[in-house]
């Protein structure tokens, strides 16, 4: 059914183009501004924000270091928000409290789709699959028969452990809470209390970190014999500066994996989440 609503998609990578194409197929009038280069099937590409949209959809993450929109052109949060009329509904992905307060100064209605549980659960799948591809490119053997440790047992940790085990890998989970350790053991993995793991790391071919806090010290990486470290956590990541320097190219900071490895699926996840939110607010 044809919609009379206009959507503006700003910045990001090809994930957001897929999201725009999905909404265009639903009948929305979709326009793009400063989006990633690519095929813009059925989308109007703007040179400036001058269309007064009903909805604005920003990428994940929406802003870099609270300073600029996630795009090739420098656009500050103030430059972005000041162009929008009051009351515009803006869907963002992973913004800080600082950015949220800034948007409120312009009387915008802002929702963070990346904070939704359904988004986090669905997005963990392409993240986990891409993480395994990163690992396979780093080691000189198959996933089958290799050993892996995973720090953290949240959505991404669970999705990753399940897929590694299905491929024949040996998995050890390091977590802080008793409930997470119990879940890991009940799911069939080895489990190790986090502080004990960090003081005496288990040998593994690959260590994945999913905890967005600098808990992995230089001492921790010195004590183990892990060949490769892959940090899946959002900024600032899980490794202290000393640990990063010590590891060098043995550490891969693997950010925005869904956008790099499976942008179509990742874009569809944004579309599904935002569609649900629009329905909830009666849009």
Coordinates of C-alpha atoms in Angstrom, one line a residue:
X1 CA 0.0 0.0 0.0
X2 CA 1.3 3.4 -0.9
X3 CA 2.4 5.5 2.1
X4 CA 2.3 9.3 2.2
X5 CA 5.3 9.3 4.6
X6 CA 8.7 10.4 3.6
X7 CA 11.9 8.8 5.0
X8 CA 15.4 10.2 4.9
X9 CA 18.4 7.8 5.3
X10 CA 21.6 9.5 6.3
X11 CA 25.2 8.1 6.4
X12 CA 26.3 4.6 7.1
X13 CA 27.3 1.8 4.8
X14 CA 25.4 -0.4 2.4
X15 CA 23.2 -1.8 5.3
X16 CA 21.3 1.4 5.3
X17 CA 20.8 1.3 1.5
X18 CA 19.1 -2.2 2.0
X19 CA 17.0 -0.8 4.7
X20 CA 15.9 2.1 2.5
X21 CA 15.1 -0.3 -0.4
X22 CA 12.9 -2.4 2.0
X23 CA 10.9 0.6 3.1
X24 CA 10.6 1.8 -0.5
X25 CA 9.1 -1.6 -1.4
X26 CA 6.5 -0.9 1.3
X27 CA 5.5 2.3 -0.4
X28 CA 7.4 4.9 1.5
X29 CA 9.0 7.8 -0.3
X30 CA 12.7 7.2 0.5
X31 CA 15.5 9.6 0.0
X32 CA 19.2 9.2 0.9
X33 CA 21.8 11.7 1.9
X34 CA 25.6 11.0 2.4
X35 CA 25.0 7.3 2.2
X36 CA 27.6 4.7 1.1
X37 CA 28.3 4.5 -2.6
X38 CA 26.3 1.8 -4.3
X39 CA 23.2 1.0 -6.3
X40 CA 20.3 3.2 -5.2
X41 CA 17.4 1.2 -6.7
X42 CA 14.3 3.4 -6.6
X43 CA 15.8 5.9 -4.2
X44 CA 16.3 9.6 -4.6
X45 CA 19.8 10.8 -3.7
X46 CA 19.9 14.3 -2.1
X47 CA 22.8 16.8 -2.1
X48 CA 21.4 18.4 1.1
X49 CA 18.8 17.8 3.8
X50 CA 15.9 19.8 2.4
X51 CA 13.0 17.4 2.1
X52 CA 11.5 17.8 5.7
X53 CA 11.0 14.0 6.2
X54 CA 8.5 12.4 8.5
X55 CA 11.2 9.9 9.6
X56 CA 15.0 10.0 9.6
X57 CA 16.9 6.8 9.9
X58 CA 20.6 6.9 10.9
X59 CA 23.2 4.1 10.7
X60 CA 24.6 2.0 13.5
X61 CA 26.7 3.5 15.1
X62 CA 25.0 6.8 14.2
X63 CA 27.9 9.1 15.3
X64 CA 31.6 8.7 15.6
X65 CA 33.2 9.8 18.9
X66 CA 30.1 12.1 19.5
X67 CA 31.6 14.4 16.9
X68 CA 30.3 13.5 13.5
X69 CA 27.7 11.5 11.6
X70 CA 28.9 8.1 10.5
X71 CA 29.6 9.0 6.9
X72 CA 32.4 10.2 4.6
X73 CA 31.5 13.9 4.9
X74 CA 32.0 15.7 8.2
X75 CA 28.5 16.5 9.6
X76 CA 28.3 17.3 13.3
X77 CA 25.3 16.3 15.4
X78 CA 24.2 19.9 15.6
X79 CA 24.4 20.3 11.8
X80 CA 22.3 17.2 11.4
X81 CA 19.7 18.0 13.9
X82 CA 19.3 21.7 13.1
X83 CA 18.2 20.8 9.5
X84 CA 15.2 18.9 10.7
X85 CA 11.9 20.4 11.6
X86 CA 10.7 20.1 15.2
X87 CA 8.9 16.9 16.0
X88 CA 10.6 14.8 13.3
X89 CA 11.0 11.2 14.4
X90 CA 14.6 10.1 14.2
X91 CA 15.6 6.4 14.5
X92 CA 19.3 6.1 15.6
X93 CA 21.6 3.2 16.2
X94 CA 23.8 3.2 19.3
X95 CA 24.0 6.9 20.5
X96 CA 25.4 8.2 23.7
X97 CA 23.5 10.2 26.3
X98 CA 25.3 13.3 25.1
X99 CA 23.9 12.9 21.6
X100 CA 20.5 12.1 22.9
X101 CA 20.5 15.3 25.0
X102 CA 21.7 17.3 21.9
X103 CA 18.8 16.0 19.8
X104 CA 16.3 17.0 22.5
X105 CA 17.5 20.6 22.3
X106 CA 16.1 20.6 18.7
X107 CA 12.7 19.2 19.8
X108 CA 13.2 16.0 17.9
X109 CA 11.7 12.6 18.9
X110 CA 14.5 10.1 19.0
X111 CA 14.4 6.3 19.3
X112 CA 17.4 4.0 19.4
X113 CA 16.6 0.9 17.4
X114 CA 20.0 -0.7 18.4
X115 CA 18.8 -0.8 22.0
X116 CA 15.9 -3.1 21.1
X117 CA 16.1 -6.7 22.2
X118 CA 15.0 -8.1 18.9
X119 CA 17.6 -6.1 17.1
X120 CA 20.4 -7.3 19.4
X121 CA 19.3 -10.9 19.1
X122 CA 19.0 -10.8 15.3
X123 CA 22.2 -8.8 14.8
X124 CA 24.2 -11.4 16.9
X125 CA 23.8 -13.9 14.1
X126 CA 25.6 -12.1 11.3
X127 CA 28.2 -10.9 13.8
X128 CA 28.9 -14.4 14.9
X129 CA 29.1 -15.8 11.4
X130 CA 31.5 -13.0 10.3
X131 CA 33.6 -13.5 13.4
X132 CA 34.1 -17.1 12.4
X133 CA 35.2 -16.0 9.0
X134 CA 37.7 -13.7 10.6
X135 CA 39.1 -16.5 12.7
X136 CA 39.3 -18.9 9.7
X137 CA 41.4 -16.3 7.8
X138 CA 43.8 -16.0 10.8
X139 CA 44.6 -19.6 11.6
X140 CA 46.2 -22.2 9.4
X141 CA 43.7 -25.0 10.2
X142 CA 40.0 -25.8 10.1
X143 CA 37.5 -24.7 12.7
X144 CA 36.9 -28.4 13.3
X145 CA 39.5 -29.6 15.8
X146 CA 40.5 -26.1 16.8
X147 CA 40.1 -24.6 20.3
X148 CA 38.4 -21.3 21.1
X149 CA 37.8 -19.2 24.1
X150 CA 35.0 -16.6 24.3
X151 CA 35.0 -13.8 26.9
X152 CA 31.5 -12.9 27.8
X153 CA 28.3 -14.9 27.3
X154 CA 25.8 -12.4 26.1
X155 CA 23.9 -12.6 22.8
X156 CA 27.0 -12.5 20.6
X157 CA 28.9 -14.9 22.8
X158 CA 26.0 -17.4 22.8
X159 CA 25.5 -17.2 19.0
X160 CA 29.3 -17.6 18.4
X161 CA 29.7 -20.5 20.8
X162 CA 26.8 -22.4 19.2
X163 CA 28.2 -22.0 15.7
X164 CA 31.8 -22.8 16.6
X165 CA 30.6 -26.0 18.4
X166 CA 28.4 -27.0 15.4
X167 CA 31.5 -26.8 13.2
X168 CA 33.5 -29.1 15.5
X169 CA 35.4 -26.5 17.5
X170 CA 36.2 -26.9 21.2
X171 CA 34.7 -23.9 23.1
X172 CA 35.5 -22.5 26.5
X173 CA 33.4 -19.6 27.9
X174 CA 34.8 -17.1 30.4
X175 CA 32.2 -15.1 32.2
X176 CA 31.7 -13.1 35.4
X177 CA 28.3 -14.1 36.6
X178 CA 27.3 -17.5 38.0
X179 CA 24.2 -17.5 35.8
X180 CA 26.2 -17.0 32.6
X181 CA 28.7 -19.7 33.6
X182 CA 25.8 -22.1 34.4
X183 CA 24.2 -21.3 31.1
X184 CA 27.4 -22.0 29.3
X185 CA 27.9 -25.4 31.0
X186 CA 24.2 -26.3 30.4
X187 CA 24.7 -25.5 26.7
X188 CA 27.6 -28.0 26.6
X189 CA 30.7 -25.7 26.7
X190 CA 33.6 -25.6 29.1
X191 CA 33.2 -22.7 31.5
X192 CA 35.8 -20.6 33.5
X193 CA 35.2 -17.8 35.9
X194 CA 36.4 -14.5 34.3
X195 CA 38.9 -13.4 36.9
X196 CA 40.6 -16.8 37.0
X197 CA 40.7 -16.9 33.2
X198 CA 42.3 -13.4 33.0
X199 CA 45.0 -14.3 35.6
X200 CA 45.7 -17.7 34.0
X201 CA 44.3 -17.8 30.4
X202 CA 43.4 -21.1 28.8
X203 CA 45.4 -22.0 25.7
X204 CA 43.4 -21.7 22.6
X205 CA 43.8 -21.1 18.9
X206 CA 41.6 -18.1 19.0
X207 CA 40.2 -15.9 21.8
X208 CA 37.1 -13.8 21.1
X209 CA 36.3 -10.9 23.3
X210 CA 32.7 -9.7 23.5
X211 CA 32.9 -7.5 26.6
X212 CA 33.0 -3.7 25.8
X213 CA 35.3 -2.8 28.8
X214 CA 39.1 -2.8 28.9
X215 CA 39.5 -5.8 31.2
X216 CA 42.2 -7.7 29.2
X217 CA 45.6 -6.5 30.5
X218 CA 49.1 -6.9 29.2
X219 CA 49.7 -9.5 31.9
X220 CA 46.6 -11.5 30.7
X221 CA 47.9 -11.9 27.2
X222 CA 51.4 -12.6 28.3
X223 CA 50.4 -15.5 30.4
X224 CA 48.5 -17.4 27.7
X225 CA 49.5 -19.1 24.5
X226 CA 46.6 -18.0 22.4
X227 CA 47.6 -17.5 18.7
X228 CA 44.9 -15.0 17.7
X229 CA 42.8 -12.5 19.5
X230 CA 39.6 -11.0 17.9
X231 CA 37.9 -8.2 19.7
X232 CA 34.2 -8.0 18.8
X233 CA 33.3 -5.5 21.5
X234 CA 32.2 -1.9 20.6
X235 CA 34.4 1.0 21.6
X236 CA 36.6 1.1 23.6
X237 CA 37.0 -2.6 23.2
X238 CA 38.2 -5.1 25.7
X239 CA 42.0 -4.8 25.6
X240 CA 44.1 -2.3 27.5
X241 CA 46.6 -0.2 25.6
X242 CA 49.5 -2.3 26.8
X243 CA 47.9 -5.5 25.7
X244 CA 47.1 -4.0 22.3
X245 CA 50.7 -2.9 21.8
X246 CA 52.1 -6.3 22.9
X247 CA 49.8 -8.3 20.6
X248 CA 50.3 -6.3 17.5
X249 CA 48.9 -8.0 14.4
X250 CA 47.8 -11.0 16.6
X251 CA 44.9 -8.8 17.6
X252 CA 42.1 -7.9 15.2
X253 CA 39.6 -5.3 16.2
X254 CA 36.5 -6.6 14.3
X255 CA 33.9 -3.8 14.4
X256 CA 30.8 -3.4 12.3
X257 CA 31.1 -7.0 11.0
X258 CA 27.4 -7.3 9.8
X259 CA 27.9 -4.3 7.5
X260 CA 31.2 -5.7 6.1
X261 CA 30.2 -9.4 5.6
X262 CA 26.4 -9.5 5.3
X263 CA 25.1 -6.0 4.6
X264 CA 21.8 -7.2 3.0
X265 CA 20.8 -9.3 6.0
X266 CA 22.0 -6.6 8.4
X267 CA 20.0 -4.0 6.6
X268 CA 16.9 -6.2 6.7
X269 CA 17.3 -6.5 10.5
X270 CA 17.3 -2.7 10.8
X271 CA 14.2 -2.6 8.6
X272 CA 12.3 -5.2 10.6
X273 CA 13.2 -3.4 13.9
X274 CA 12.3 0.1 12.8
X275 CA 9.1 -1.2 11.1
X276 CA 8.0 -2.6 14.5
X277 CA 8.8 0.6 16.2
X278 CA 6.8 2.7 13.7
X279 CA 3.8 0.4 14.2
X280 CA 4.2 0.8 18.0
X281 CA 4.1 4.6 17.8
X282 CA 1.2 4.6 15.4
X283 CA 3.1 5.8 12.3

